[in-house]
Short mmCIF file of C-alpha atoms in Angstrom, two decimals:
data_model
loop_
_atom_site.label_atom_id
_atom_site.label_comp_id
_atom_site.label_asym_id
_atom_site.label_seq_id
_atom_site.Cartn_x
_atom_site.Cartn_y
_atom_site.Cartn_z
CA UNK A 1 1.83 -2.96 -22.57
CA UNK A 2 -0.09 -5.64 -21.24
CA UNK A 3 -1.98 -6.68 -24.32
CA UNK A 4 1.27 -6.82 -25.69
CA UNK A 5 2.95 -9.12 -23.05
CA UNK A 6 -0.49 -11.46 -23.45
CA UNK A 7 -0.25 -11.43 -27.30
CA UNK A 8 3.29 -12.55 -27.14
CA UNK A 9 2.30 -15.24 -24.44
CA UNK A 10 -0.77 -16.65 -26.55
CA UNK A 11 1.18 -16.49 -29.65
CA UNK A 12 4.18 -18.94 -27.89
CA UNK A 13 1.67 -21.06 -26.76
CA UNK A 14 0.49 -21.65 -30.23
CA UNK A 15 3.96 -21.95 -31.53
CA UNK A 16 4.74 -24.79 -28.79
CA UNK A 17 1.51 -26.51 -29.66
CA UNK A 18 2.70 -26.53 -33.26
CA UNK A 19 5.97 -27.27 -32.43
CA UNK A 20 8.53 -24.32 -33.13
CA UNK A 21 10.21 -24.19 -30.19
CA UNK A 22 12.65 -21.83 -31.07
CA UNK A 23 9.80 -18.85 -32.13
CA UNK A 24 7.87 -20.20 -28.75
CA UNK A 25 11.15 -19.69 -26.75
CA UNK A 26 11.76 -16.49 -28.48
CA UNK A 27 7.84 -15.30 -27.91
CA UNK A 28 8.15 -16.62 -24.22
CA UNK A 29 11.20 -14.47 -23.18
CA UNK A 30 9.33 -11.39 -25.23
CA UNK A 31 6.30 -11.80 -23.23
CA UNK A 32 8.29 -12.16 -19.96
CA UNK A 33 9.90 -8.69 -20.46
CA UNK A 34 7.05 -7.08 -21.32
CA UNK A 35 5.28 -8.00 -18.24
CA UNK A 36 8.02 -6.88 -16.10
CA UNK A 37 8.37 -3.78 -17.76
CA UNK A 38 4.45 -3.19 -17.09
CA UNK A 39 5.36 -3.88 -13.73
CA UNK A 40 7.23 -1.79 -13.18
CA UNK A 41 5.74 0.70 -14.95
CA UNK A 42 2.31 0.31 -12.85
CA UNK A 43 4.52 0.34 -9.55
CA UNK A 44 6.15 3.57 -10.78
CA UNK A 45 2.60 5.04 -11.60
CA UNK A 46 1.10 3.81 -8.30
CA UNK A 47 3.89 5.65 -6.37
CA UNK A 48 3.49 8.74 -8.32
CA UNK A 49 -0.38 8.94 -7.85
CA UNK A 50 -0.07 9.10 -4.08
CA UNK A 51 1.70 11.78 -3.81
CA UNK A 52 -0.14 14.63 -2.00
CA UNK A 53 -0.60 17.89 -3.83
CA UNK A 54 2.67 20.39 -3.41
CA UNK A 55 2.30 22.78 -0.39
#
């Protein structure tokens, strides 16, 4: 999910450079989701790997 979020970042960066904002907008908010869905994923997974074994 990561590598995703990244790929979307580097390829809005490209598209600003080259000037298509609106793909480098669209890429940008892409990226930005997919982060904070890996964030929340990896909080979710870091919760569930603490919990103790069931007694």
């Amino acid at each position: 999910m990561l590598s995703w979020a990244l790929t979307f970042l580097v390829i809005a960066l490209i598209a600003a450079v080259l000037g298509f904002g609106g793909l480098a907008g669209t890429a940008a908010t892409i990226a930005k989701i997919l982060f904070v869905v890996f964030l929340v994923l990896f909080i979710i997974g870091l919760i569930m790997g603490r919990r103790g074994p069931a007694v």
